[in-house]
Coordinates of C-alpha atoms in Angstrom, one line a residue:
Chain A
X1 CA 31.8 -19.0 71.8
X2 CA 34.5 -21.4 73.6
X3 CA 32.9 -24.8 74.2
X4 CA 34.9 -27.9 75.2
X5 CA 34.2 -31.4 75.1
X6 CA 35.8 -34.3 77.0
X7 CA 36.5 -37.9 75.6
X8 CA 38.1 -41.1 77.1
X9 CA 37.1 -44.6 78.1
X10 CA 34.2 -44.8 80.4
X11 CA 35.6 -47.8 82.6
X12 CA 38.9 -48.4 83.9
X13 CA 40.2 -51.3 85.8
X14 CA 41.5 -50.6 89.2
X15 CA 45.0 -49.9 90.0
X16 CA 45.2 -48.4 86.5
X17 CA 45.6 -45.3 85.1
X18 CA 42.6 -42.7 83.8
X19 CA 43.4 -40.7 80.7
X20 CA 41.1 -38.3 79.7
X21 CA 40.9 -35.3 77.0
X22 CA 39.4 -31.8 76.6
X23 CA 39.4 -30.7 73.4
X24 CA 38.7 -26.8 72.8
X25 CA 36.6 -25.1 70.2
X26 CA 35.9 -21.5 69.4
X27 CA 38.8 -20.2 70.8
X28 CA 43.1 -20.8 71.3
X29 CA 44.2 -21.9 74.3
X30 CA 47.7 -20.6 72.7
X31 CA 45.9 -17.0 73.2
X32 CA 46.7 -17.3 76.9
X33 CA 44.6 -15.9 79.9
X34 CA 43.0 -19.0 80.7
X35 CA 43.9 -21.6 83.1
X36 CA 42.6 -25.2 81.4
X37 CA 40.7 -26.9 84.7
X38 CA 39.6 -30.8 85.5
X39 CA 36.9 -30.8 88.2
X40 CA 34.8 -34.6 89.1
X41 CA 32.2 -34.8 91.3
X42 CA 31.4 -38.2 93.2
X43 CA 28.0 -39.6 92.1
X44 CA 25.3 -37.9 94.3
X45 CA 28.0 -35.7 95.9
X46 CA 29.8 -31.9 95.3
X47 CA 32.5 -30.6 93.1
X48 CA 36.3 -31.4 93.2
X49 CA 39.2 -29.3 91.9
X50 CA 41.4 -31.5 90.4
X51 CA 44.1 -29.0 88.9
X52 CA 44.7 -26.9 85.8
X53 CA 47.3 -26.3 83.2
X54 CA 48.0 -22.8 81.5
X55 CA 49.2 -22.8 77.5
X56 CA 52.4 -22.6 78.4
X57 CA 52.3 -25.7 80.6
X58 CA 52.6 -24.4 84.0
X59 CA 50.8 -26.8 86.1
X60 CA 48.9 -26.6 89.5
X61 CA 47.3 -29.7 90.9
X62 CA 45.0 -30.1 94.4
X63 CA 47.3 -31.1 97.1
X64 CA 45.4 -34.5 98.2
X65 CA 45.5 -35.5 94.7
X66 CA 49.0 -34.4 93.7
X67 CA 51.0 -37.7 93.6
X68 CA 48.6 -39.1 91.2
X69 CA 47.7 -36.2 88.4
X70 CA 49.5 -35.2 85.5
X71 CA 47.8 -32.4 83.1
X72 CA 49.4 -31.8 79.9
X73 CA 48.4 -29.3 76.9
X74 CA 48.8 -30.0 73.3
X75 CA 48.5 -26.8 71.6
X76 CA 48.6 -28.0 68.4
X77 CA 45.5 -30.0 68.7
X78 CA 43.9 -27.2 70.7
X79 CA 43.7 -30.5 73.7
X80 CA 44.6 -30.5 77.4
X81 CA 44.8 -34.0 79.0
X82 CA 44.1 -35.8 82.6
X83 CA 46.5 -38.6 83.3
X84 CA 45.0 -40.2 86.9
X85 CA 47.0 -43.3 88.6
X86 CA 46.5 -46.2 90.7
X87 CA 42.7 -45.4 90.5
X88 CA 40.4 -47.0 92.9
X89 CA 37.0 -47.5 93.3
X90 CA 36.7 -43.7 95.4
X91 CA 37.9 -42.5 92.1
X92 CA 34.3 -42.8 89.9
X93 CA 33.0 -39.8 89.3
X94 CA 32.0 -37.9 86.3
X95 CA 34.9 -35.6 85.6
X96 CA 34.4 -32.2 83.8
X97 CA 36.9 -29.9 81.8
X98 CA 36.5 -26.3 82.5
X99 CA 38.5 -23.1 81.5
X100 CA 39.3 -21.1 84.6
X101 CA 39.6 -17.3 84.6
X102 CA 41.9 -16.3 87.8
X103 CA 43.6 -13.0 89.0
X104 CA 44.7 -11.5 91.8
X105 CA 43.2 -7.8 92.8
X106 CA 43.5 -5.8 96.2
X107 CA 40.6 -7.3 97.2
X108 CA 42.3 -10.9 96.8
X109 CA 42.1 -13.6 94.2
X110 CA 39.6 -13.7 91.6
X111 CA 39.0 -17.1 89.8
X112 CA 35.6 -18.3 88.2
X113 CA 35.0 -21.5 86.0
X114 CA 32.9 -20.9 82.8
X115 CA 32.7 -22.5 80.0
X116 CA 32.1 -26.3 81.3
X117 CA 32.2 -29.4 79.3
X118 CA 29.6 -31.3 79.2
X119 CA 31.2 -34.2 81.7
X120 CA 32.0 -37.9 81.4
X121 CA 31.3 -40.6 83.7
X122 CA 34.3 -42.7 84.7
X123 CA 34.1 -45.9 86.4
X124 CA 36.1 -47.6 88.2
X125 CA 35.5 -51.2 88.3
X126 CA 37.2 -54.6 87.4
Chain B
X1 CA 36.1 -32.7 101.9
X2 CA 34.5 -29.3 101.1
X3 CA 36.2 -26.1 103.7
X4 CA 32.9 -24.1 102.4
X5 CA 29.4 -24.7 104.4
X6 CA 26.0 -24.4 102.7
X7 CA 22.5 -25.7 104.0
X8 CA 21.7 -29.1 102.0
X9 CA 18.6 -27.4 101.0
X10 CA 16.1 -24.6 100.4
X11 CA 12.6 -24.4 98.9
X12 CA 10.0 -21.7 98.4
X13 CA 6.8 -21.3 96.4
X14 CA 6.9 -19.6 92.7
X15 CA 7.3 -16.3 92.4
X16 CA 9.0 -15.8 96.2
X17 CA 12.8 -15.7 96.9
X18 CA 15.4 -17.6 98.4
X19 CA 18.9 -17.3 99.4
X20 CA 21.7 -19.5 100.1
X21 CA 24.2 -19.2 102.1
X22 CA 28.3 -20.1 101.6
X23 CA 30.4 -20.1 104.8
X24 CA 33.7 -20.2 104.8
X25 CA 36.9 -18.6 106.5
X26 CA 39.8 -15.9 106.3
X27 CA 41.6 -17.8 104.1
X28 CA 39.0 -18.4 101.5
X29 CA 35.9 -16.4 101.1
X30 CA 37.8 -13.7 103.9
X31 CA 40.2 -12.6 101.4
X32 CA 39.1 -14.1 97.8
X33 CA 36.3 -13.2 95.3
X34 CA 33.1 -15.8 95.0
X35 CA 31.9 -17.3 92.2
X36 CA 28.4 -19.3 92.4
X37 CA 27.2 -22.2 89.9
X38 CA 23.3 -23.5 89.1
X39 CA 23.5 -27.5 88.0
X40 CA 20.7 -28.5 86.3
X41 CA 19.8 -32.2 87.0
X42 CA 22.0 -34.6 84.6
X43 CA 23.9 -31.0 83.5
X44 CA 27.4 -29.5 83.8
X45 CA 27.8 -26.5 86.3
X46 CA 27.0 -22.9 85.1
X47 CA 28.3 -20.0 86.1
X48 CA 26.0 -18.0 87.3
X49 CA 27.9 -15.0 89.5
X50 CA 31.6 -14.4 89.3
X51 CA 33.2 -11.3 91.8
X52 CA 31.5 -11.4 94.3
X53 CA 27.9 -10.2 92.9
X54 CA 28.3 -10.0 89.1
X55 CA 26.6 -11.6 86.5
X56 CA 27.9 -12.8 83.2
X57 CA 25.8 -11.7 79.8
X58 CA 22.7 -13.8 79.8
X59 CA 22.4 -14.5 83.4
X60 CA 18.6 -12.8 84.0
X61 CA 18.9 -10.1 87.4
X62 CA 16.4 -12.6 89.2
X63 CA 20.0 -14.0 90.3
X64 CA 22.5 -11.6 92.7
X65 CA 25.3 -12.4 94.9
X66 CA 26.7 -10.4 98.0
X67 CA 29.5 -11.3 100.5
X68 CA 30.4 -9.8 103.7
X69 CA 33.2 -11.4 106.0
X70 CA 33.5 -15.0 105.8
X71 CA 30.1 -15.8 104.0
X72 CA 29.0 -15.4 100.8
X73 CA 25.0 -15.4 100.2
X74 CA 23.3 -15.6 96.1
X75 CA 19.6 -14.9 96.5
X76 CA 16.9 -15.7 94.0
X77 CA 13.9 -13.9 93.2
X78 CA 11.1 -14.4 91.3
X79 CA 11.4 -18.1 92.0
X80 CA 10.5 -20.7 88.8
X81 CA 9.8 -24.2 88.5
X82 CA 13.5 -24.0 86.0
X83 CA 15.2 -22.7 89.2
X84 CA 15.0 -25.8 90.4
X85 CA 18.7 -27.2 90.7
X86 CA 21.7 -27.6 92.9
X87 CA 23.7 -24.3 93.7
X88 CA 27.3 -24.2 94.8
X89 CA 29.5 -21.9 95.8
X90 CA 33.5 -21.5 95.3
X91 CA 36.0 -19.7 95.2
X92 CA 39.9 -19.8 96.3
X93 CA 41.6 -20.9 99.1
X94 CA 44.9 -18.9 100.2
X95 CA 45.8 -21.8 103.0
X96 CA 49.2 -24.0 103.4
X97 CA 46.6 -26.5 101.1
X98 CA 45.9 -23.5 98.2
X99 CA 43.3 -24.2 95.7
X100 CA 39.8 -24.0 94.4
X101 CA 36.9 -24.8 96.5
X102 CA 33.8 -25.4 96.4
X103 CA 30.8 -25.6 98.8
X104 CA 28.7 -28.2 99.9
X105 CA 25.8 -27.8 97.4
X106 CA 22.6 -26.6 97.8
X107 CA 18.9 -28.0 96.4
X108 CA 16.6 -25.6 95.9
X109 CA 13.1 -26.9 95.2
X110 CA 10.4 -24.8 94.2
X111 CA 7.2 -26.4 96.1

């Protein structure tokens, strides 16, 4: 079955940028049909879409984090990336990689997460 | 900021059920399918109900989701001790703002 994994440094400085990776296995994400997700959640706090990328490098990011995201795919390495800027302090979190299923029906727009990664705590601190 | 509303917390005694409920609005749960997660403490989210009220292979029928309107509710029965975990609903927002949301979280303890 698809499982993915994130890696990247645990602490970044502020004002600097976070770079993390999920790397896919047991499955393509050249196949298509999937939308490759980052979600964080804020120690001791809820879940945060942070935006996905599809194989083909369409991207979609959430609005109040938009100025500061960049996702990016590499195929070849079966990898998708987070690129976050000018982090602060409001910006720890453990941040998750998730492949996002999403269609639209009559009923309206479909979309579950599943698999997750396992998650990686990212702090922000000098 | 989560848009979608659930109670901080719910408990019940092995064995009895609880439900938990996910408010939201037209342009969310109103007119989009709802998914619902179980985190384990120290774990990654699980999907545990995708469409509204279905279950993905593995997920044991103790679990069940229904919407109607602007809430979503996913009910437990048969409560166990390895219930015990934050539960949160989401699902996609159709607004000027469009995206995936989540709700609030819930606790369920099993007393």
């Amino acid at each position: 079955q698809v499982q993915l994994q994130e890696s990247g440094p645990g602490l970044v400085k502020p004002s600097q940028t976070l770079s993390l990776t999920c790397t896919v296995s047991g499955g393509s994400i050249s196949s298509g049909g999937y939308y490759w997700s980052w979600i964080r959640q804020h120690p001791g706090k809820g879940l945060e879409w942070i935006g996905y990328i599809y194989y083909s490098g369409s991207t979609y990011y959430n609005p109040s984090l938009k100025s500061r995201v960049t996702i990016s795919v590499d195929t070849s390495k079966n990898q998708f990336s987070l690129k976050l800027s000018s982090v602060t302090a409001a910006d720890t979190a453990v941040y998750y990689c998730a492949r996002k299923n999403q269609g639209i029906a009559a009923a309206g727009t479909w979309n579950w997460f599943d698999p997750w990664g396992q998650g990686t705590l990212v702090t922000v601190s000098s | 900021q989560s848009v979608l509303t659930q109670p901080p917390s719910v408990s019940a005694a092995p064995g009895q059920k609880v439900t938990i409920s996910c408010s939201g609005s037209s342009s969310n749960i109103g007119n989009n399918y709802v998914s619902w997660y179980q985190q384990l403490p120290g774990t990654a989210p699980k999907l545990l109900i995708y469409d509204n009220n279905k279950r993905p292979s593995g997920i044991p029928d103790r679990f069940s989701g229904s919407k109607s309107g602007t809430s979503a509710t996913l009910g437990i029965t048969g409560l166990q001790t390895g219930d015990e975990a934050d539960y949160y609903c989401g699902t996609w927002d159709s607004s000027l703002s469009a995206g995936d949301v989540f709700g609030t979280g819930t606790k369920v303890t099993v007393l």
